[in-house]
Amino acid sequence: MTLRQVPVLGHLIVQSQVAADLWRRDKGLGIGLLIVVALLVLFVAYPLLVVGAAPAVSDWVRGATTGRWRTTMGNTLFMALLSTLSSVTIGFLYAYAVTKVRIPGAAFFRLVPLLPLITPPFVSGLAFILLFGRRGLVTHQVLGLNTDIYGWHGLWLAQTVSFFPIAFLAISGVLRSINPNLERASQSLGAGGWTRFRTVVLPLATPGIAAASLLVAIAVLGDFGNPMLIAGRFRVLATEAYLQVSGWADLRMGAVLGLALLVPALVFFMLQRWLQGTSTARYVTVGGRGSRLEAEPAPPLVRWGLFAFCAFIAVFMLAKYVVILIGAFTPVWGVDFSFTLENFTRTLVRSGELWNSLRFAGLAALICAALSTVAAYLVVRIRIPFARELDLLALLPAAIPGTLLGIAYVLAFNTPPLALTGTGTIIVLSMVFMFLPVGYRICVATLQQLAPSIQESAADMGASGLRTFVDVILPLIATSFSAALVYCFVKAIGTLSAVIFLISHGTVVASASILNLAEQGYWGLAAALSTSLIFIAIAALAFARVAFGKRFALFDV
Amino acid sequence: MARTHAPRDGFTATDGGAHVELRGVSKRFGEALAVDDLTLDIEKGSFTTLLGPSGCGKTTTLRMLAGFFDPDEGDILVAGRSQKGIPPHRRNVSIVFQDYALFPHMTVRQNVGYGLKLRRLGRAEREDRVDRVLRMLGLQPYGGRHPHELSGGQQQRVALGRSIVMEPDVLLMDEPLSNLDAKLRVRVRAELKEIQRTLGITTVYVTHDQDEALSMSDRVAVLSDGRLQQVSDPWTLYHAPRNAFVADFVGHANFLPVQVERREGERTVVTVHGRSLVCHDPHGVGTSGAEAVAMIRPEWLEVVPAAGRDPQDDGSGRTFDGTVRTSTFLGSFARVWLDVDGLERPLVLDVSASSSTSLESGRPMTVRVPDGRPVVLAEAPSDVGAFGPDLPRRDAAQAVRATHGTTA
């Protein structure tokens, strides 16, 4: 048995040979790789290690034995289960209606779930308070009820509406990948509509649905804004960790609670990756050639039933935005519904918070897109050492709840040489790495579609690796660069969970300010500031669409 | 029809399906007329091929037979019963898709047994029938595998097995061999035909491959632009095409513009540049004095050896003198393009590889048209191109320069 066959050591030996080879062949690429690796290690791996090492054994014991936190953990898992179940159910039905049944107005219904993906998630919480809260438009004004939305049921509603689009996106991708000829074949062998659905469509979609569930569960676990706004006394780990840090300055206990959140998130993340890999390997379509017949139109009852369902969801989603807009022009919600511009003048003109959000998110988006592109190029197209590890590291932040990332950054960058706490830099960095996975994935997908021969022919004509990247690859992946840019920007401008730990005097961002205003009951001001964020996000998307035309596709629906 | 053939591997022949009639069937997609007034009889137990280029309506016809959509006009009858309004899952018709459409989440056994399970057949009978089909197709060792663990040829068999296990009235196949490599395709062709003959299933087969159509079918229906051009057995299709489209689409052909001299029963004498040719006129299209086209297959032309040439031959007969423009060696024979004075296009002929004739470019060559071989057609095909079939591109370019006098 040679050294190369020893499990870990062998891998190290082989990879270091690859490294030496790369360095000898192309110094420019070598340096590029070093920079990417250094950034990922410093801002993803290192903070995680610091936060992992922060709590002492006694803190873990305290976390596990205190009844209140045990309840919180129970609550968190309960919400993850409940909200995931509802989100995936709605997401599946919605995706099935839009992609398979092709209900009337499918093109419109396809677009509606994209709104929550580009607007801050806590908008749901805010909107549902305005709609169904103690002074809610529907509950109080119209129905005259004295209900209370605060609590787990309010959170359930807000999270379902916020996160079902994730399930919708993932599942519609899966449904579209099912060869319609399979349904036709089953039909020809004697299967009626329901049998086809039960024996062909559902089994084939199951791995995809499972993967979508895990994605949603990760998002629910990490959700901070909604529980903060609408959960009332019902506490989940994300909010509890924040309260430990902000209320008691107990960073170590915050770390314990945050890590308790990371464990299930990481498990889901790995499971999701595995599921995605195996299902595509197994269910890959065989015998690719051949004309495909569209699936048979669904019976009218199914078609119109699903149409009604989608219409209800869409109205619900749009009502969310309408009520925020109304709220922004209303002096005192629930009491005085006259028209005013004062909310805008007071929040926008006076404060630098929106400006902070804009410049931090803009800078973060640029860095994130650049890093995504370079990292994806290195991983997909160059034979680099530790490619798998690098890939994992770039995707890992997708599994890290924002709350934990915030605490980790506070702990890791509090002392020299990297004393960044209190600066704008740390906020920008947290945004970059939080949203890196999506940008990176977009770039990887594009690069995998480019024929390697393009790059080889450039090399053949004498271009170095770096030169090839700049001259050939960059122009070809300009659209995925811009998609990464826009995605990071719209997400960063509304993010709350990590940023809330990192702001200080002078670096307060709009999302944190909205939370603050809502907690104090300044609904009009909170709505006005939210409206501004929503419009900036939509404007950014519209701008990219105009600038890049049809080629710009942020979400593949 | 039933049980006339010896059972193979214990698989008993079924009742041999049903008689299928298409009566004036039309199908429109938006503005486009995909199938135009198609009337066709498909005999019980026969292997019928719908042949044509892409977009000719053959797949649409097949899908109407499967019941995926109904004809806009006309009717389809299976065993005398109109199929209108009967959904696919209530028809005893089974289709093999071009991409096989195997259920990727099921094993080979589950794929093959799927339809029987839907028919609520007892477990024992189901297993028995699946076993017989797997044995017949040589798939027994793979029963537990999933489609992605099979080769293309095996996947193709599973798709076939899944259909024939249903003992359908009509078996439909939509270019089932096009995803196989060339060698395998030829082998599977023979096997497929053998299985069909053993079971005696009425089969409708769709392809754009003339070799497939000629080698497997009892009857071939040639379609173009949604219209039926000709339906006949393969031999007649090749030797007596009804029109220029069929002549051109099935096999290779020279088309010579001719003047019809006179008719002599089955034969028609035509002239081309002073030579008279004795033609076959199976469809009676030649009228005296009219212009027509003589269709000559490349292998019908015979090379006249220079040595054995009769100096007294006045050329009134059936010979053409020309010079070899180019030739391609194709294994068992060589295809030659011969420039002949007065002919717009070169004559294309196949010369046996064992022949000692020199095929070098520029060599003179004389060819004879045997009496009774050329077929009289009303007109030439519209899109043969200026240089006859299959002229190598290089020569085509040269010819363009020569005819147009351009210097490129």
mmCIF file of N, CA, C and O in Angstrom, chain A residues 179 181-182 184-192 195-196 199-200 203-204 281-283 286-287 289-293, chain B residues 63 68-69 88-89 93-95 97-99 101-106 114-115 118 146-148 155 162 166 178-179:
data_model
loop_
_atom_site.group_PDB
_atom_site.id
_atom_site.type_symbol
_atom_site.label_atom_id
_atom_site.label_comp_id
_atom_site.label_asym_id
_atom_site.label_seq_id
_atom_site.Cartn_x
_atom_site.Cartn_y
_atom_site.Cartn_z
ATOM 1 N N ASN A 179 -39.733 14.330 -18.210
ATOM 2 C CA ASN A 179 -40.050 14.149 -19.618
ATOM 3 C C ASN A 179 -41.560 13.897 -19.790
ATOM 4 O O ASN A 179 -42.085 12.918 -19.274
ATOM 5 N N ASN A 181 -43.126 12.734 -22.136
ATOM 6 C CA ASN A 181 -43.394 11.449 -22.787
ATOM 7 C C ASN A 181 -43.629 10.329 -21.774
ATOM 8 O O ASN A 181 -44.276 9.336 -22.087
ATOM 9 N N LEU A 182 -43.075 10.505 -20.551
ATOM 10 C CA LEU A 182 -43.307 9.492 -19.527
ATOM 11 C C LEU A 182 -44.786 9.425 -19.186
ATOM 12 O O LEU A 182 -45.358 8.359 -19.026
ATOM 13 N N ARG A 184 -47.149 10.389 -21.163
ATOM 14 C CA ARG A 184 -47.821 9.876 -22.350
ATOM 15 C C ARG A 184 -47.705 8.357 -22.414
ATOM 16 O O ARG A 184 -48.648 7.660 -22.778
ATOM 17 N N ALA A 185 -46.522 7.855 -22.072
ATOM 18 C CA ALA A 185 -46.319 6.405 -22.101
ATOM 19 C C ALA A 185 -47.241 5.729 -21.088
ATOM 20 O O ALA A 185 -47.886 4.729 -21.395
ATOM 21 N N SER A 186 -47.312 6.307 -19.900
ATOM 22 C CA SER A 186 -48.137 5.698 -18.870
ATOM 23 C C SER A 186 -49.608 5.739 -19.277
ATOM 24 O O SER A 186 -50.369 4.806 -19.043
ATOM 25 N N GLN A 187 -49.975 6.823 -19.948
ATOM 26 C CA GLN A 187 -51.343 6.973 -20.436
ATOM 27 C C GLN A 187 -51.647 5.877 -21.462
ATOM 28 O O GLN A 187 -52.682 5.230 -21.423
ATOM 29 N N SER A 188 -50.687 5.668 -22.360
ATOM 30 C CA SER A 188 -50.867 4.676 -23.402
ATOM 31 C C SER A 188 -50.944 3.264 -22.821
ATOM 32 O O SER A 188 -51.519 2.365 -23.412
ATOM 33 N N LEU A 189 -50.340 3.072 -21.624
ATOM 34 C CA LEU A 189 -50.368 1.753 -20.994
ATOM 35 C C LEU A 189 -51.597 1.580 -20.108
ATOM 36 O O LEU A 189 -51.714 0.590 -19.399
ATOM 37 N N GLY A 190 -52.460 2.594 -20.111
ATOM 38 C CA GLY A 190 -53.735 2.407 -19.430
ATOM 39 C C GLY A 190 -53.959 3.246 -18.192
ATOM 40 O O GLY A 190 -54.913 3.015 -17.457
ATOM 41 N N ALA A 191 -53.069 4.226 -17.929
ATOM 42 C CA ALA A 191 -53.220 5.016 -16.710
ATOM 43 C C ALA A 191 -54.081 6.253 -16.957
ATOM 44 O O ALA A 191 -53.820 7.024 -17.865
ATOM 45 N N GLY A 192 -55.076 6.442 -16.115
ATOM 46 C CA GLY A 192 -55.869 7.663 -16.159
ATOM 47 C C GLY A 192 -55.113 8.792 -15.479
ATOM 48 O O GLY A 192 -53.999 8.605 -14.989
ATOM 49 N N THR A 195 -53.932 8.276 -11.823
ATOM 50 C CA THR A 195 -52.925 7.218 -11.756
ATOM 51 C C THR A 195 -51.582 7.705 -12.291
ATOM 52 O O THR A 195 -50.534 7.390 -11.740
ATOM 53 N N ARG A 196 -51.631 8.484 -13.366
ATOM 54 C CA ARG A 196 -50.386 9.031 -13.920
ATOM 55 C C ARG A 196 -49.685 9.898 -12.893
ATOM 56 O O ARG A 196 -48.484 9.821 -12.701
ATOM 57 N N THR A 199 -48.407 7.506 -10.013
ATOM 58 C CA THR A 199 -47.367 6.512 -10.268
ATOM 59 C C THR A 199 -46.165 7.056 -11.035
ATOM 60 O O THR A 199 -45.124 6.423 -11.047
ATOM 61 N N VAL A 200 -46.318 8.193 -11.693
ATOM 62 C CA VAL A 200 -45.189 8.707 -12.480
ATOM 63 C C VAL A 200 -44.704 10.061 -11.968
ATOM 64 O O VAL A 200 -43.552 10.200 -11.539
ATOM 65 N N PRO A 203 -43.703 10.168 -7.849
ATOM 66 C CA PRO A 203 -42.454 9.494 -7.484
ATOM 67 C C PRO A 203 -41.228 10.176 -8.071
ATOM 68 O O PRO A 203 -40.181 10.239 -7.426
ATOM 69 N N LEU A 204 -41.362 10.695 -9.294
ATOM 70 C CA LEU A 204 -40.204 11.326 -9.919
ATOM 71 C C LEU A 204 -39.890 12.678 -9.273
ATOM 72 O O LEU A 204 -38.752 13.108 -9.250
ATOM 73 N N ALA A 281 -28.300 11.846 -10.800
ATOM 74 C CA ALA A 281 -27.556 10.720 -11.376
ATOM 75 C C ALA A 281 -28.521 9.596 -11.741
ATOM 76 O O ALA A 281 -28.368 8.931 -12.752
ATOM 77 N N ARG A 282 -29.548 9.394 -10.904
ATOM 78 C CA ARG A 282 -30.414 8.256 -11.089
ATOM 79 C C ARG A 282 -31.536 8.528 -12.071
ATOM 80 O O ARG A 282 -31.914 7.670 -12.851
ATOM 81 N N TYR A 283 -32.076 9.724 -11.997
ATOM 82 C CA TYR A 283 -33.263 9.988 -12.794
ATOM 83 C C TYR A 283 -32.942 10.751 -14.069
ATOM 84 O O TYR A 283 -33.805 11.280 -14.718
ATOM 85 N N VAL A 286 -33.123 9.228 -20.025
ATOM 86 C CA VAL A 286 -32.403 8.315 -20.904
ATOM 87 C C VAL A 286 -32.829 8.563 -22.338
ATOM 88 O O VAL A 286 -33.935 9.014 -22.589
ATOM 89 N N GLY A 287 -31.928 8.260 -23.260
ATOM 90 C CA GLY A 287 -32.254 8.395 -24.680
ATOM 91 C C GLY A 287 -32.754 9.789 -25.012
ATOM 92 O O GLY A 287 -33.909 9.978 -25.345
ATOM 93 N N ARG A 289 -32.736 11.956 -27.362
ATOM 94 C CA ARG A 289 -33.328 12.445 -28.595
ATOM 95 C C ARG A 289 -34.784 12.087 -28.747
ATOM 96 O O ARG A 289 -35.256 11.128 -28.153
ATOM 97 N N GLY A 290 -35.474 12.797 -29.545
ATOM 98 C CA GLY A 290 -36.855 12.464 -29.824
ATOM 99 C C GLY A 290 -37.756 13.623 -29.512
ATOM 100 O O GLY A 290 -37.550 14.336 -28.545
ATOM 101 N N SER A 291 -38.777 13.776 -30.340
ATOM 102 C CA SER A 291 -39.666 14.900 -30.126
ATOM 103 C C SER A 291 -40.541 14.614 -28.916
ATOM 104 O O SER A 291 -40.894 13.475 -28.650
ATOM 105 N N ARG A 292 -40.832 15.651 -28.183
ATOM 106 C CA ARG A 292 -41.623 15.461 -26.983
ATOM 107 C C ARG A 292 -42.988 16.059 -27.139
ATOM 108 O O ARG A 292 -43.154 17.157 -27.627
ATOM 109 N N LEU A 293 -43.917 15.289 -26.663
ATOM 110 C CA LEU A 293 -45.298 15.680 -26.747
ATOM 111 C C LEU A 293 -45.615 16.426 -25.468
ATOM 112 O O LEU A 293 -45.161 16.059 -24.405
ATOM 113 N N ARG B 63 -49.667 9.578 -33.452
ATOM 114 C CA ARG B 63 -50.221 10.065 -32.191
ATOM 115 C C ARG B 63 -51.747 10.072 -32.208
ATOM 116 O O ARG B 63 -52.373 9.916 -31.167
ATOM 117 N N PHE B 68 -53.572 10.410 -28.554
ATOM 118 C CA PHE B 68 -53.104 11.617 -27.870
ATOM 119 C C PHE B 68 -53.846 12.844 -28.380
ATOM 120 O O PHE B 68 -53.979 13.825 -27.691
ATOM 121 N N PHE B 69 -54.292 12.791 -29.628
ATOM 122 C CA PHE B 69 -55.293 13.744 -30.062
ATOM 123 C C PHE B 69 -56.173 13.143 -31.154
ATOM 124 O O PHE B 69 -55.780 12.200 -31.828
ATOM 125 N N PRO B 88 -56.502 7.775 -24.640
ATOM 126 C CA PRO B 88 -55.427 6.796 -24.852
ATOM 127 C C PRO B 88 -55.464 5.629 -23.870
ATOM 128 O O PRO B 88 -55.209 4.502 -24.245
ATOM 129 N N HIS B 89 -55.793 5.926 -22.610
ATOM 130 C CA HIS B 89 -55.702 4.837 -21.634
ATOM 131 C C HIS B 89 -56.865 3.864 -21.720
ATOM 132 O O HIS B 89 -56.873 2.860 -21.033
ATOM 133 N N VAL B 93 -54.049 0.058 -27.487
ATOM 134 C CA VAL B 93 -53.028 0.445 -28.449
ATOM 135 C C VAL B 93 -51.811 0.819 -27.618
ATOM 136 O O VAL B 93 -51.955 1.413 -26.560
ATOM 137 N N SER B 94 -50.626 0.427 -28.055
ATOM 138 C CA SER B 94 -49.468 0.734 -27.229
ATOM 139 C C SER B 94 -48.364 1.364 -28.071
ATOM 140 O O SER B 94 -48.174 0.983 -29.218
ATOM 141 N N ILE B 95 -47.678 2.316 -27.496
ATOM 142 C CA ILE B 95 -46.698 3.063 -28.291
ATOM 143 C C ILE B 95 -45.288 2.925 -27.721
ATOM 144 O O ILE B 95 -45.100 2.928 -26.509
ATOM 145 N N PHE B 97 -41.855 4.904 -27.743
ATOM 146 C CA PHE B 97 -41.387 6.252 -28.074
ATOM 147 C C PHE B 97 -39.956 6.243 -28.588
ATOM 148 O O PHE B 97 -39.166 5.355 -28.262
ATOM 149 N N GLN B 98 -39.650 7.273 -29.328
ATOM 150 C CA GLN B 98 -38.300 7.435 -29.851
ATOM 151 C C GLN B 98 -37.278 7.527 -28.710
ATOM 152 O O GLN B 98 -36.198 6.974 -28.783
ATOM 153 N N ASP B 99 -37.648 8.255 -27.637
ATOM 154 C CA ASP B 99 -36.723 8.350 -26.506
ATOM 155 C C ASP B 99 -37.043 7.308 -25.433
ATOM 156 O O ASP B 99 -36.631 7.437 -24.294
ATOM 157 N N ALA B 101 -38.948 6.674 -23.213
ATOM 158 C CA ALA B 101 -39.817 7.089 -22.102
ATOM 159 C C ALA B 101 -39.968 5.985 -21.068
ATOM 160 O O ALA B 101 -41.060 5.703 -20.601
ATOM 161 N N LEU B 102 -38.862 5.341 -20.706
ATOM 162 C CA LEU B 102 -38.908 4.353 -19.621
ATOM 163 C C LEU B 102 -39.054 5.091 -18.307
ATOM 164 O O LEU B 102 -38.507 6.182 -18.141
ATOM 165 N N PHE B 103 -39.787 4.483 -17.379
ATOM 166 C CA PHE B 103 -39.940 5.127 -16.083
ATOM 167 C C PHE B 103 -38.641 4.970 -15.302
ATOM 168 O O PHE B 103 -38.276 3.859 -14.932
ATOM 169 N N PRO B 104 -37.934 6.081 -15.067
ATOM 170 C CA PRO B 104 -36.595 5.955 -14.482
ATOM 171 C C PRO B 104 -36.606 5.467 -13.035
ATOM 172 O O PRO B 104 -35.607 4.977 -12.545
ATOM 173 N N HIS B 105 -37.768 5.604 -12.365
ATOM 174 C CA HIS B 105 -37.811 5.204 -10.958
ATOM 175 C C HIS B 105 -38.256 3.761 -10.792
ATOM 176 O O HIS B 105 -38.423 3.297 -9.675
ATOM 177 N N MET B 106 -38.465 3.066 -11.899
ATOM 178 C CA MET B 106 -38.896 1.669 -11.795
ATOM 179 C C MET B 106 -37.829 0.758 -12.393
ATOM 180 O O MET B 106 -37.105 1.142 -13.296
ATOM 181 N N TYR B 114 -45.912 -2.634 -15.603
ATOM 182 C CA TYR B 114 -46.707 -1.462 -15.227
ATOM 183 C C TYR B 114 -48.130 -1.499 -15.792
ATOM 184 O O TYR B 114 -49.116 -1.370 -15.068
ATOM 185 N N GLY B 115 -48.219 -1.729 -17.091
ATOM 186 C CA GLY B 115 -49.537 -1.701 -17.745
ATOM 187 C C GLY B 115 -50.431 -2.840 -17.271
ATOM 188 O O GLY B 115 -51.640 -2.675 -17.111
ATOM 189 N N LEU B 118 -51.946 -2.003 -14.013
ATOM 190 C CA LEU B 118 -53.078 -1.086 -14.157
ATOM 191 C C LEU B 118 -54.332 -1.823 -14.625
ATOM 192 O O LEU B 118 -55.435 -1.407 -14.355
ATOM 193 N N HIS B 146 -32.380 -0.681 -13.013
ATOM 194 C CA HIS B 146 -33.097 0.531 -13.404
ATOM 195 C C HIS B 146 -32.640 0.955 -14.808
ATOM 196 O O HIS B 146 -31.530 0.613 -15.220
ATOM 197 N N PRO B 147 -33.470 1.705 -15.521
ATOM 198 C CA PRO B 147 -33.129 2.071 -16.902
ATOM 199 C C PRO B 147 -31.733 2.691 -17.050
ATOM 200 O O PRO B 147 -31.037 2.402 -18.017
ATOM 201 N N HIS B 148 -31.314 3.510 -16.074
ATOM 202 C CA HIS B 148 -30.012 4.172 -16.259
ATOM 203 C C HIS B 148 -28.856 3.198 -16.156
ATOM 204 O O HIS B 148 -27.720 3.551 -16.452
ATOM 205 N N GLN B 155 -32.297 -0.643 -23.259
ATOM 206 C CA GLN B 155 -33.407 0.261 -22.965
ATOM 207 C C GLN B 155 -34.472 0.157 -24.049
ATOM 208 O O GLN B 155 -35.672 0.140 -23.773
ATOM 209 N N ARG B 162 -42.378 -3.484 -22.756
ATOM 210 C CA ARG B 162 -43.441 -2.837 -22.015
ATOM 211 C C ARG B 162 -44.706 -2.717 -22.875
ATOM 212 O O ARG B 162 -45.812 -2.751 -22.366
ATOM 213 N N MET B 166 -48.550 -6.019 -23.280
ATOM 214 C CA MET B 166 -49.962 -5.643 -23.205
ATOM 215 C C MET B 166 -50.799 -6.354 -24.260
ATOM 216 O O MET B 166 -52.013 -6.243 -24.264
ATOM 217 N N SER B 178 -33.786 5.183 -33.761
ATOM 218 C CA SER B 178 -32.942 6.319 -34.128
ATOM 219 C C SER B 178 -31.943 6.690 -33.053
ATOM 220 O O SER B 178 -31.001 7.420 -33.320
ATOM 221 N N ASN B 179 -32.112 6.186 -31.832
ATOM 222 C CA ASN B 179 -31.131 6.502 -30.794
ATOM 223 C C ASN B 179 -30.067 5.419 -30.642
ATOM 224 O O ASN B 179 -29.280 5.445 -29.703
#
